[in-house]
XYZ file of C-alpha atoms in Angstrom:
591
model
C 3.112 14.706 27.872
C 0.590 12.522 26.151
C 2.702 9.228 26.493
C 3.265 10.237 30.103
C -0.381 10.361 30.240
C -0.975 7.150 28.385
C 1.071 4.976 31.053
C -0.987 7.182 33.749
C -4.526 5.880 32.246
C -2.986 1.988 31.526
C -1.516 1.955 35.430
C -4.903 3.368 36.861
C -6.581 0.471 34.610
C -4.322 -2.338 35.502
C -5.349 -1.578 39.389
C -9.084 -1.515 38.711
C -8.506 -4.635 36.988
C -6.663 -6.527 39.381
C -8.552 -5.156 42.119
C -11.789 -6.216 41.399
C -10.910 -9.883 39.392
C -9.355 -13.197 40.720
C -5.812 -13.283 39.928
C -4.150 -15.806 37.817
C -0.590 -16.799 38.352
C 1.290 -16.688 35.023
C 5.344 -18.549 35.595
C 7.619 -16.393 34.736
C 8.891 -16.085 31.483
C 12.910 -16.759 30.691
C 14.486 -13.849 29.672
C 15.988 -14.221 26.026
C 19.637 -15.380 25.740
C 21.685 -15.792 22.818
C 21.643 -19.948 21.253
C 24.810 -21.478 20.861
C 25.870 -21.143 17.204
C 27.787 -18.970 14.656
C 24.523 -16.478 14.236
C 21.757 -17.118 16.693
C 19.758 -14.510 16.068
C 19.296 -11.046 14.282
C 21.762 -8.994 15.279
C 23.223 -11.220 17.153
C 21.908 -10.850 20.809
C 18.385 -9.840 21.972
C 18.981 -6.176 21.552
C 19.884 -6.608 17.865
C 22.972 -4.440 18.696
C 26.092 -7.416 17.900
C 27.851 -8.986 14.734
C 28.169 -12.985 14.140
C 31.645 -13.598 15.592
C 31.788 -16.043 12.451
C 33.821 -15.053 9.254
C 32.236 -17.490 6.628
C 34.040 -20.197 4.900
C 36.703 -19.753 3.356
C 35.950 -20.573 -0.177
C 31.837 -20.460 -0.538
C 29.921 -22.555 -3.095
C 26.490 -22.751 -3.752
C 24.824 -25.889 -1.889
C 21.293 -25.464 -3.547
C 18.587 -23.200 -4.532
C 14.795 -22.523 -4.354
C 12.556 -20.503 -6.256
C 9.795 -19.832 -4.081
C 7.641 -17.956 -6.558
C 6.448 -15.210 -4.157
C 8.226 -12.752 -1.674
C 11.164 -13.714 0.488
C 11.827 -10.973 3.649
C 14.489 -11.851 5.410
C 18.139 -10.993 6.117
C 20.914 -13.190 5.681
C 21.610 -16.170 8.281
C 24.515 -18.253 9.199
C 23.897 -21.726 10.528
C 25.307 -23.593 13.115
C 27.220 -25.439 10.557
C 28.596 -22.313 8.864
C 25.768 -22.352 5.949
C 24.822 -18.901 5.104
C 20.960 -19.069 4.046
C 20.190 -15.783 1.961
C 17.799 -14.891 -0.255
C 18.711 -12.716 -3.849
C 15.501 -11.718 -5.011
C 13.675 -9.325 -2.028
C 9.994 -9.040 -4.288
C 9.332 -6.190 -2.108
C 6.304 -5.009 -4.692
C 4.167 -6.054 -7.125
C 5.154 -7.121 -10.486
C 4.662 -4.520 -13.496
C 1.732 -5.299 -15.308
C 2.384 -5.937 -19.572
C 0.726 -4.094 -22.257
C 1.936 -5.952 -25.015
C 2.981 -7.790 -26.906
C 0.571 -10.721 -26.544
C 1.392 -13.948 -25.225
C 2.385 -16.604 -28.277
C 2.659 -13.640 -30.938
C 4.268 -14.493 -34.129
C 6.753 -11.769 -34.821
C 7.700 -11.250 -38.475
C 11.123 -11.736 -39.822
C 13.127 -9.808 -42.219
C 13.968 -10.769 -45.790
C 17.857 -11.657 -45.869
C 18.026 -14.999 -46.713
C 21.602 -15.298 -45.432
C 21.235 -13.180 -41.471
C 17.064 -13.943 -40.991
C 16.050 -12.070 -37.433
C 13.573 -10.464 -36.519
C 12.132 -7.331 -37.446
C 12.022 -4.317 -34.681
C 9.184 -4.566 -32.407
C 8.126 -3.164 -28.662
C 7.770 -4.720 -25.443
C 5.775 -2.622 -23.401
C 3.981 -2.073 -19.892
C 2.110 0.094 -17.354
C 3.978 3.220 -15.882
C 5.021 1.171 -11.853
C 7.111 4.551 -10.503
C 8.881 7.322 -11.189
C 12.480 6.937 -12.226
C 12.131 3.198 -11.786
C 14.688 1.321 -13.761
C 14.010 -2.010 -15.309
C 15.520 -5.983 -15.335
C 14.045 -7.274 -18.499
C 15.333 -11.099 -19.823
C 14.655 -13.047 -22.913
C 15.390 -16.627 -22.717
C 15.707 -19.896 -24.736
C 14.067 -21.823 -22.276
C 11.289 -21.155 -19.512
C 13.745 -21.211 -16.295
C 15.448 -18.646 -17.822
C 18.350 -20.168 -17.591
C 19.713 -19.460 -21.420
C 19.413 -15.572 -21.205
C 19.760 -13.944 -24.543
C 21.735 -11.021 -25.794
C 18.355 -8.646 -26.163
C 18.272 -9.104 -22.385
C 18.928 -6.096 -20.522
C 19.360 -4.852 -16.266
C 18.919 -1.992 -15.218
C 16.896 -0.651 -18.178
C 15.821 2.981 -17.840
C 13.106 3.888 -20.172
C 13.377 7.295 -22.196
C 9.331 8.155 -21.346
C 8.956 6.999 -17.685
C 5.022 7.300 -17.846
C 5.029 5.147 -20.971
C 7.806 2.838 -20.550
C 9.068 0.684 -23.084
C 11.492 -1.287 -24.549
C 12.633 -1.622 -28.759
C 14.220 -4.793 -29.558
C 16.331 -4.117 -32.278
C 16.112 -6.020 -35.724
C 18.212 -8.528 -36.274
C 19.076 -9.396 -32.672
C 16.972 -12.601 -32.288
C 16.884 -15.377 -34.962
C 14.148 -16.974 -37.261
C 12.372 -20.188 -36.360
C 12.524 -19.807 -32.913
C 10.189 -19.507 -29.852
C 11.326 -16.751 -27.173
C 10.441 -16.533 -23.219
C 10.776 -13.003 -21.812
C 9.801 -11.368 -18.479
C 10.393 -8.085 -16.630
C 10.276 -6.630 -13.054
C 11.469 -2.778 -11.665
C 14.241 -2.351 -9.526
C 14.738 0.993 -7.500
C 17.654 2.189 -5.548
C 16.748 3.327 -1.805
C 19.605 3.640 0.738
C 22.230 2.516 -1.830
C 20.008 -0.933 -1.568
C 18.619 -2.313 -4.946
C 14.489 -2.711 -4.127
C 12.988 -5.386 -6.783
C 9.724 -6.073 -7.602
C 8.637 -9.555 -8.387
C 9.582 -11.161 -11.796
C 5.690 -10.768 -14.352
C 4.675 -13.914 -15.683
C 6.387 -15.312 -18.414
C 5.008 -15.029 -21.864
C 6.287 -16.281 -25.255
C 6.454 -15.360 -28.917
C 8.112 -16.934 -32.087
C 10.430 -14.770 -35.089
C 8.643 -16.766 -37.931
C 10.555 -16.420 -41.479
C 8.297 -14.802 -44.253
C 7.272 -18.256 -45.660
C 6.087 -19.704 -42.739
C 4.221 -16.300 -41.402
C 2.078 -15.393 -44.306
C 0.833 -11.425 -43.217
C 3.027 -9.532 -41.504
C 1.536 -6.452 -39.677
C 4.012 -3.623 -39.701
C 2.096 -0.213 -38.489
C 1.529 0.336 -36.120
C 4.838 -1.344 -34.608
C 3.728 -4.359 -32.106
C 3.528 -3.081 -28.599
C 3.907 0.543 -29.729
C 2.920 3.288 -27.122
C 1.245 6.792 -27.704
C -0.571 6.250 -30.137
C -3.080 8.604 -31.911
C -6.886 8.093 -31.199
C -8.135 8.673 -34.245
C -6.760 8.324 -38.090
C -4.681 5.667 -37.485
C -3.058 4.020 -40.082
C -3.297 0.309 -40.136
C -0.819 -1.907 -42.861
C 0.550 -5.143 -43.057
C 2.120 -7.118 -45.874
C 0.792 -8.424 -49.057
C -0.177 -12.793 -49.028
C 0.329 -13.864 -52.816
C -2.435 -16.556 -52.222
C -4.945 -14.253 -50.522
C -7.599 -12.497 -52.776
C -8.972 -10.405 -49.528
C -8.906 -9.163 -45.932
C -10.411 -9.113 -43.085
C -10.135 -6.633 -40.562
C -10.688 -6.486 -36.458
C -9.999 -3.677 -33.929
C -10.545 -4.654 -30.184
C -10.201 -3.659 -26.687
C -9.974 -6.937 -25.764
C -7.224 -9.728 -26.729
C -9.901 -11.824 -27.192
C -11.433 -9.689 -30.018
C -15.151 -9.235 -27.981
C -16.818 -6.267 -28.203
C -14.823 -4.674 -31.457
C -14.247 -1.250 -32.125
C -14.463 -1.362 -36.049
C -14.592 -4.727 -38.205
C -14.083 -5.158 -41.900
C -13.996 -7.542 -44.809
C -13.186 -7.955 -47.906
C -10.299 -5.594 -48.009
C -8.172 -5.602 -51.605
C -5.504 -3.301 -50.068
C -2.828 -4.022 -47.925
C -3.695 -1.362 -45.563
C -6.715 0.280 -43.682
C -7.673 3.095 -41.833
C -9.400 3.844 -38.580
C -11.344 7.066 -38.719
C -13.260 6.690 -35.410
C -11.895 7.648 -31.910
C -10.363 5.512 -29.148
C -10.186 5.753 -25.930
C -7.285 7.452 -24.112
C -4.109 5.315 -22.640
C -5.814 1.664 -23.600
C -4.585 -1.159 -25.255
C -6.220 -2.220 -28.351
C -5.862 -5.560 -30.065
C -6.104 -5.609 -34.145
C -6.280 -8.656 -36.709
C -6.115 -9.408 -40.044
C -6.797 -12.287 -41.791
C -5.997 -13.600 -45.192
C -8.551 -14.826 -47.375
C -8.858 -17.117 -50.504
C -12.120 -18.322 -51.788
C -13.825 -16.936 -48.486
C -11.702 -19.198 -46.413
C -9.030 -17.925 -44.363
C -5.789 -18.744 -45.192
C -3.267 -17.218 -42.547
C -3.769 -14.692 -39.847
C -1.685 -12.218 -37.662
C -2.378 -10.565 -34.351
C -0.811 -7.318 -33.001
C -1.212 -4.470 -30.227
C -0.437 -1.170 -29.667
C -1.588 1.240 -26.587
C -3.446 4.857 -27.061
C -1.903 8.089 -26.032
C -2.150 9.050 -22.412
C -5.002 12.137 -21.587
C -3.466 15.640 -21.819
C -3.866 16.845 -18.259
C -5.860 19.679 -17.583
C -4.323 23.363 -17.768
C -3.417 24.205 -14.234
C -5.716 25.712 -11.968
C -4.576 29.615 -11.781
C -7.108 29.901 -8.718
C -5.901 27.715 -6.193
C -7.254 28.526 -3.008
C -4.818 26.890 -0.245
C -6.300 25.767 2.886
C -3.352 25.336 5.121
C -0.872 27.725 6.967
C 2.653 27.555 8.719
C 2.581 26.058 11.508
C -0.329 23.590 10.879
C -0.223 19.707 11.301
C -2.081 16.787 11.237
C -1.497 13.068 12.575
C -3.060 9.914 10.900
C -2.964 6.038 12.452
C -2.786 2.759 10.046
C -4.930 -0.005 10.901
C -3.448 -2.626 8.581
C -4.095 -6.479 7.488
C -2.448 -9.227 5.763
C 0.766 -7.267 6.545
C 4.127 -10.070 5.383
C 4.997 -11.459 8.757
C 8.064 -10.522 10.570
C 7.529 -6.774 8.195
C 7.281 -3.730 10.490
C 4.745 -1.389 8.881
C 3.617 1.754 9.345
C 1.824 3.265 13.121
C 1.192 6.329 12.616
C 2.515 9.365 10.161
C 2.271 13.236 10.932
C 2.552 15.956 8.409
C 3.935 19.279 9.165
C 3.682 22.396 6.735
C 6.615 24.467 8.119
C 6.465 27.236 5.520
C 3.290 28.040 3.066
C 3.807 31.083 0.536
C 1.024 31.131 -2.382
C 0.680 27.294 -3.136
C 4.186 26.365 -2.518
C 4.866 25.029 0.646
C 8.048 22.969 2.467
C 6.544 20.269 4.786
C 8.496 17.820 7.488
C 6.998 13.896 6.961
C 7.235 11.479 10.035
C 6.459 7.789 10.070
C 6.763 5.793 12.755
C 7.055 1.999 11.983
C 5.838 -1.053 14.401
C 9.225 -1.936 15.146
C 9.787 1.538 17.045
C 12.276 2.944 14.306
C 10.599 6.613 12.988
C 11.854 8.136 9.797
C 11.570 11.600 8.747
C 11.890 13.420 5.458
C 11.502 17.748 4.420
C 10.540 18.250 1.120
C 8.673 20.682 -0.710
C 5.711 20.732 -2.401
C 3.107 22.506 -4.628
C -0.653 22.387 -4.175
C -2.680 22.408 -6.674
C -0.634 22.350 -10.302
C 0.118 18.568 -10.162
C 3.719 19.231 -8.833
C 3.784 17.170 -5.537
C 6.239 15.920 -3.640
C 7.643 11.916 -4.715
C 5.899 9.865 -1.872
C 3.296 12.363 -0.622
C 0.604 11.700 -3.525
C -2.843 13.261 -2.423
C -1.518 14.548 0.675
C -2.874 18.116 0.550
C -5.371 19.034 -2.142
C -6.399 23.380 -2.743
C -9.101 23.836 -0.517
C -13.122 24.004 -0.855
C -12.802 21.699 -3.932
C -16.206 19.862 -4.756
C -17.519 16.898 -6.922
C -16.854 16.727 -10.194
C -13.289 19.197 -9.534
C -9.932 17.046 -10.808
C -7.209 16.461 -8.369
C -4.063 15.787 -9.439
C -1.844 12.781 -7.900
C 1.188 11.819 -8.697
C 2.069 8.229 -9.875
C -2.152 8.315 -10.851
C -2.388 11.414 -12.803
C -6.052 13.692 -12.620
C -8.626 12.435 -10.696
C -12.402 13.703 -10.296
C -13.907 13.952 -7.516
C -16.351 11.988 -6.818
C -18.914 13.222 -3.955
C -18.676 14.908 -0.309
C -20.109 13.857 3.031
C -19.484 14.122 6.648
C -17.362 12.396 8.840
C -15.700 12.378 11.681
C -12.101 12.855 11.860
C -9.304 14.071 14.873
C -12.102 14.148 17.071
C -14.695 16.414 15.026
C -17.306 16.158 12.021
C -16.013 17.646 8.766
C -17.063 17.895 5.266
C -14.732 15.718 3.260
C -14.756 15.129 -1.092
C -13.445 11.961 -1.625
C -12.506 9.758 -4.923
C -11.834 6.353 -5.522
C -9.298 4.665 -8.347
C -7.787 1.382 -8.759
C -4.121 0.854 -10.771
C -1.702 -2.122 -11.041
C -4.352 -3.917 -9.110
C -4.789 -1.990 -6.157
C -7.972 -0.300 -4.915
C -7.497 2.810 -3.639
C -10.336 5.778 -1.501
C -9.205 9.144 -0.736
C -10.945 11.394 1.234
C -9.579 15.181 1.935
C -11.145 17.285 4.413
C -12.757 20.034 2.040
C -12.133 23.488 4.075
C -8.048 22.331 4.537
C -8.010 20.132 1.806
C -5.562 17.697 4.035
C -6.171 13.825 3.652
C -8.064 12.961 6.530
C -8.067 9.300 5.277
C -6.564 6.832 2.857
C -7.440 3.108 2.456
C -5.504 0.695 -0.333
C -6.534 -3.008 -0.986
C -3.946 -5.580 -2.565
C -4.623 -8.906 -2.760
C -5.283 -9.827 1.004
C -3.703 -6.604 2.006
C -5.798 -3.550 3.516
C -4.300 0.030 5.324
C -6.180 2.641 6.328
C -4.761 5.542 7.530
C -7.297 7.956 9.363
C -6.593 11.600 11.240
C -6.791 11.540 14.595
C -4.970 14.458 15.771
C -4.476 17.873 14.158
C -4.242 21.525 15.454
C -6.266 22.954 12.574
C -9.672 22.718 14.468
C -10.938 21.724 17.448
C -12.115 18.802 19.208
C -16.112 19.069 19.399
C -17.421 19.372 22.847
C -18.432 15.769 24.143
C -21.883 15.275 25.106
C -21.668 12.111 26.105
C -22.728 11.395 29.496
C -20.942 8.986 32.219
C -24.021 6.647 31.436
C -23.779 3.787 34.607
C -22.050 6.651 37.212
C -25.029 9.184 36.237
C -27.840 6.391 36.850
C -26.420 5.790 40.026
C -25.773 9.353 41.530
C -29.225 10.422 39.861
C -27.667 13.888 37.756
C -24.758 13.872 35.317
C -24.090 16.923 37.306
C -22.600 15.727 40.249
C -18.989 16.192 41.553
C -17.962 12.418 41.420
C -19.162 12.303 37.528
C -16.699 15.565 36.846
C -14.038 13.713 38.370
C -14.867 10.837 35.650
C -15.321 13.147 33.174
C -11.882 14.961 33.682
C -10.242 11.345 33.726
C -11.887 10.830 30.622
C -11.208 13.698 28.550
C -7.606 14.477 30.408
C -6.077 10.775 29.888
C -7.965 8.200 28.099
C -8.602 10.552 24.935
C -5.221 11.276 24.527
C -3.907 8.055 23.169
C -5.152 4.978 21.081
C -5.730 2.537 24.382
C -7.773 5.028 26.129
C -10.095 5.732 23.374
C -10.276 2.258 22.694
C -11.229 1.752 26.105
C -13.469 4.707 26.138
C -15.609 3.315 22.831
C -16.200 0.115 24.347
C -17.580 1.878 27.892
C -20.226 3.762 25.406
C -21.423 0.353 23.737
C -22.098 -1.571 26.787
C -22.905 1.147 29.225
C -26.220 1.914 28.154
C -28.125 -0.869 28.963
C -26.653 -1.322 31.910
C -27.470 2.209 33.440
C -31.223 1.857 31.876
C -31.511 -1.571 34.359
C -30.376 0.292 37.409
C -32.363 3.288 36.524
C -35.238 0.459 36.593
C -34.117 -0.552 39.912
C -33.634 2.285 42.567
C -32.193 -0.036 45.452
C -29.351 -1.494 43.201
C -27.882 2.933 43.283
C -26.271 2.769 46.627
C -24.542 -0.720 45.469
C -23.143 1.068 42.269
C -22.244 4.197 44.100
C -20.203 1.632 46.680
C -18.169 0.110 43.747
C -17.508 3.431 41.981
C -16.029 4.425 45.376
C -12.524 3.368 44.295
C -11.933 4.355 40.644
C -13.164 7.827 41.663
C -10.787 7.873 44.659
C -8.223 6.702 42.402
C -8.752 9.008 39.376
C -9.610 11.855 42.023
C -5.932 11.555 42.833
C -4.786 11.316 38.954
C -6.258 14.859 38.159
C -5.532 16.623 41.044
C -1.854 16.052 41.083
C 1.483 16.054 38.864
C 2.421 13.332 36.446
C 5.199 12.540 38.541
C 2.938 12.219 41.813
C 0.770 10.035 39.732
C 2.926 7.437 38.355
C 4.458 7.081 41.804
C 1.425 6.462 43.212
C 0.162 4.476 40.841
C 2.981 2.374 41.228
C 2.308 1.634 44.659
C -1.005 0.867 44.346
C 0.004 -1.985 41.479
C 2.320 -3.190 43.856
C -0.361 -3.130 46.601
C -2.871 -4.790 43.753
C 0.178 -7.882 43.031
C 0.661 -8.655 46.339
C -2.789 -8.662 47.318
C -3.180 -11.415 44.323
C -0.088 -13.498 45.201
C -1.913 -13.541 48.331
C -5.166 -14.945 46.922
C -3.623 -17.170 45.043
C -1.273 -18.958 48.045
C -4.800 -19.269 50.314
C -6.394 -20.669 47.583
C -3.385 -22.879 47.100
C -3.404 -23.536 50.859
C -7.317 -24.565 50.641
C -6.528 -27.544 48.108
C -4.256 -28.895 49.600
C -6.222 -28.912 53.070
C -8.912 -30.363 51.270
């Protein structure tokens, strides 16, 4: 009904338009035919329905290849020579961002004269998505082309919020300088989806002799650990006669935690508190004489915060039966990507806080996907891909919310706003992670997000409600500005007719309301200057006469009626301007 609607309100439009404007003849554009070659286009012929008739050669070999260093989206293409131009990397998100260890860290070796490796240590990095798996590669050289045996694909870390990875001892070799890298893979549709690669970083397995102090606890790159009491050691230097000591959030050492010097022991430590899931950075330095003599640098990352007991009085806001519709406006999208229109969320079943709810998305390129899946509001059990979606009700600032992929967020205000076509009281909370900046806001009596906005790089979507059946519209107050200055009382019968055109048919869809929001920022001053001048009324009146004719017609008869004779009248409008143009035409060419 509403798209039947929509075309209704664009038809009655396009006449207006081309009734009252000089036409411009456009030549007609070709329609779209298939090129002449092996694959001319996606799928083959303009309705993307057809297979290249072309088999590929019959034995393949690699011609060249080009790292581009950022995303490639594309599917594969055949040339008209028979070249098949792919792309094996699809960088479809963000790379995972390392914890540690530090770029150009010396990693101790062990003691065997005869097999000298390396002792254990931990690469580690921020939590990217649940059950995502890993590629991770160690190298000889920087292209990566010399991949070592500590190299793994397809790694899936034992802690997924804390992920990981333990290089065993003994599996790289002294005197030698390592490159290593990482990126997440994820299966969806039995099709691998890969991040891009993180930036390469380096570190050298240095034999005892050439190291000087070795810091073994805690382990380099080590995860979860304690906040307070921790025990720092590291290895005796037989020419050092003290240590020094530095703690630090930063790898840079600003801004330190604890610092100490002249330490005698070989170990040291840390009675104060740290903050929850951080990195911290700590140093020690050998001394002789009050010089230093050799130095080592390490990190490690804090546990994560216990989350908060669940909430035992969870007060839900939605029922059966409910729904709500959001639109994406969306920037900096990668060309030739269809993203997101519009998605709709459907609680078919609510019993307590545990509800089953249908998800539809409808993407730019006309495709919609759906998903059911349940969900449960308000212990931190939500469903995978519907983070912050619904949130208990009547929450204020200062309450946590839990989100999946984020963990427990507080609130951070309320305020009013208008969404789906009334003002509502919303709480709201804002977060960034991995580099993206991220605003919630959830409508507080539902506790349904109302709108979402996310900013990555040169990326920005925001998704706000526009339609829902969980209150009403508000009553519009807004007046018919130019039609009531020129019949003198927002009460008369031709303004109803506009008004009932309005709220019937241009509401009802994104064009119309567009359409609609410019009338109310440009009609004002133009009904306050013929308010000022009484004679120009009749003359406004006059060129109202039509669109109220034509929209008198639109809401006094069916759909069907309506697009037939709005049809006509287009035709009536196209003729008219092939008309004008061919006199005009005519008039040159007398001239």
């Amino acid at each position: 009904m509403n798209t039947t609607k929509s075309l209704i309100a664009v038809g009655v439009v396009l006449c207006l338009l081309l009734s009252s404007l000089s036409p411009l003849m456009l030549p007609g554009n070709a329609r779209a035919q298939p090129a002449d070659s092996p694959w001319p286009m996606f799928g083959q012929n303009p309705q993307r329905t057809g297979q290249s008739p072309y088999t590929g050669p019959d034995m393949p070999y690699l011609k060249w290849r080009l790292t581009t260093g950022d995303g490639v989206f594309s599917s594969p293409v055949i040339g008209t020579h028979g070249t098949a131009w792919t792309s094996d990397d699809s960088c479809a998100k963000p790379a995972p961002a390392i914890i540690g260890p530090p770029d150009g860290i010396l990693f101790p070796a062990n003691t065997d004269p005869d097999l000298c490796g390396n002792e254990p240590f931990t690469i580690s990095w921020y939590h990217q998505c649940d059950s995502c798996k890993y590629d991770i590669q160690v190298a000889l050289d920087e292209d990566f082309t010399e991949l070592v045996e500590a190299s793994r694909l397809h790694y899936e870390p034992p802690d997924e919020a804390n992920p990981s990875y333990l290089v065993e001892g003994g599996a790289l070799r002294c005197a030698t300088t390592y490159y290593w890298r990482l990126r997440s893979v994820e299966v969806e549709n039995d099709e691998e989806i890969r991040s891009c690669w993180s930036p390469s970083r380096t570190f050298t397995v240095a034999p005892q002799t050439d190291y000087g102090v070795n810091l073994i606890s805690p382990m380099p790159g080590a995860t979860n650990i304690p906040r307070t009491n921790i025990a720092f050691t590291w290895t005796s230097y037989a020419d050092a006669d003290s240590y020094s000591f530095v703690l630090s959030p930063n790898a840079d050492f600003s801004d330190p935690v604890d610092s100490r010097t002249g330490l005698t022991a070989t170990g040291y430590t840390f009675a104060g508190t740290l903050a929850y899931d951080t990195a911290y950075y700590w140093k020690v330095t050998a001394v002789k004489d009050g010089v230093p003599i050799s130095w080592a640098v390490s990190v490690f990352r804090t546990v994560a915060a216990p989350l908060p007991p669940p909430r035992v009085d969870v007060e839900v806001g939605v029922k059966a039966g409910d729904w709500i519709k959001s639109e994406y406006e969306i920037t900096g999208w990668p060309a030739g990507q269809p993203y997101p229109e519009w998605l709709k969320l459907e609680f078919l079943t609510v019993e307590g806080a545990s509800a089953d709810v249908r998800v539809t998305m409808r993407m730019s390129d006309g495709t919609e996907e759906t998903d059911t899946m349940p969900l449960h509001i308000g212990s931190g059990a939500e469903a995978p891909g519907l983070s912050g979606g619904v949130i208990p009700a009547n929450l204020t600032t200062g309450d946590s919310v839990y989100m999946t992929g984020y963990g427990w967020l507080t609130l951070e205000g309320e305020t009013t706003r208008n969404y789906a076509g009334a003002n509502r009281t919303v709480v709201y909370a804002g977060f960034s992670q991995y580099g993206v900046e991220l605003t919630y806001y959830w409508d507080k009596l539902t506790g349904v997000m109302v709108e979402a906005s996310t900013t990555h790089g040169d990326m920005t979507a925001t998704a706000k409600a526009t339609e829902t059946n969980m209150w009403e519209r508000a009553p519009t107050s807004i007046r018919c500005f130019i039609a009531t200055a020129a019949y003198g009382t927002p009460m008369a019968e031709e303004i109803e007719i506009l008004r009932e055109f309005r709220d019937g048919y241009l509401l009802t869809n994104r064009p119309g309301r567009a359409f609609v929001d410019f009338y109310y920022r440009v009609s004002p001053p133009i009904a306050g200057f013929v308010t000022e001048h009484p004679t120009l009324k009749p003359l406004v009146r006059a060129g109202l006469g039509p669109a109220i004719a034509l929209t008198t017609v639109v809401v006094n008869t069916t759909p069907a009626e309506t697009m037939t004779i709005v049809g006509v009248l287009v035709l009536v409008a196209l003729a008219i301007a092939v008309r004008a143009t061919k006199w005009r035409g005519r008039g040159r060419q007398y001239a």
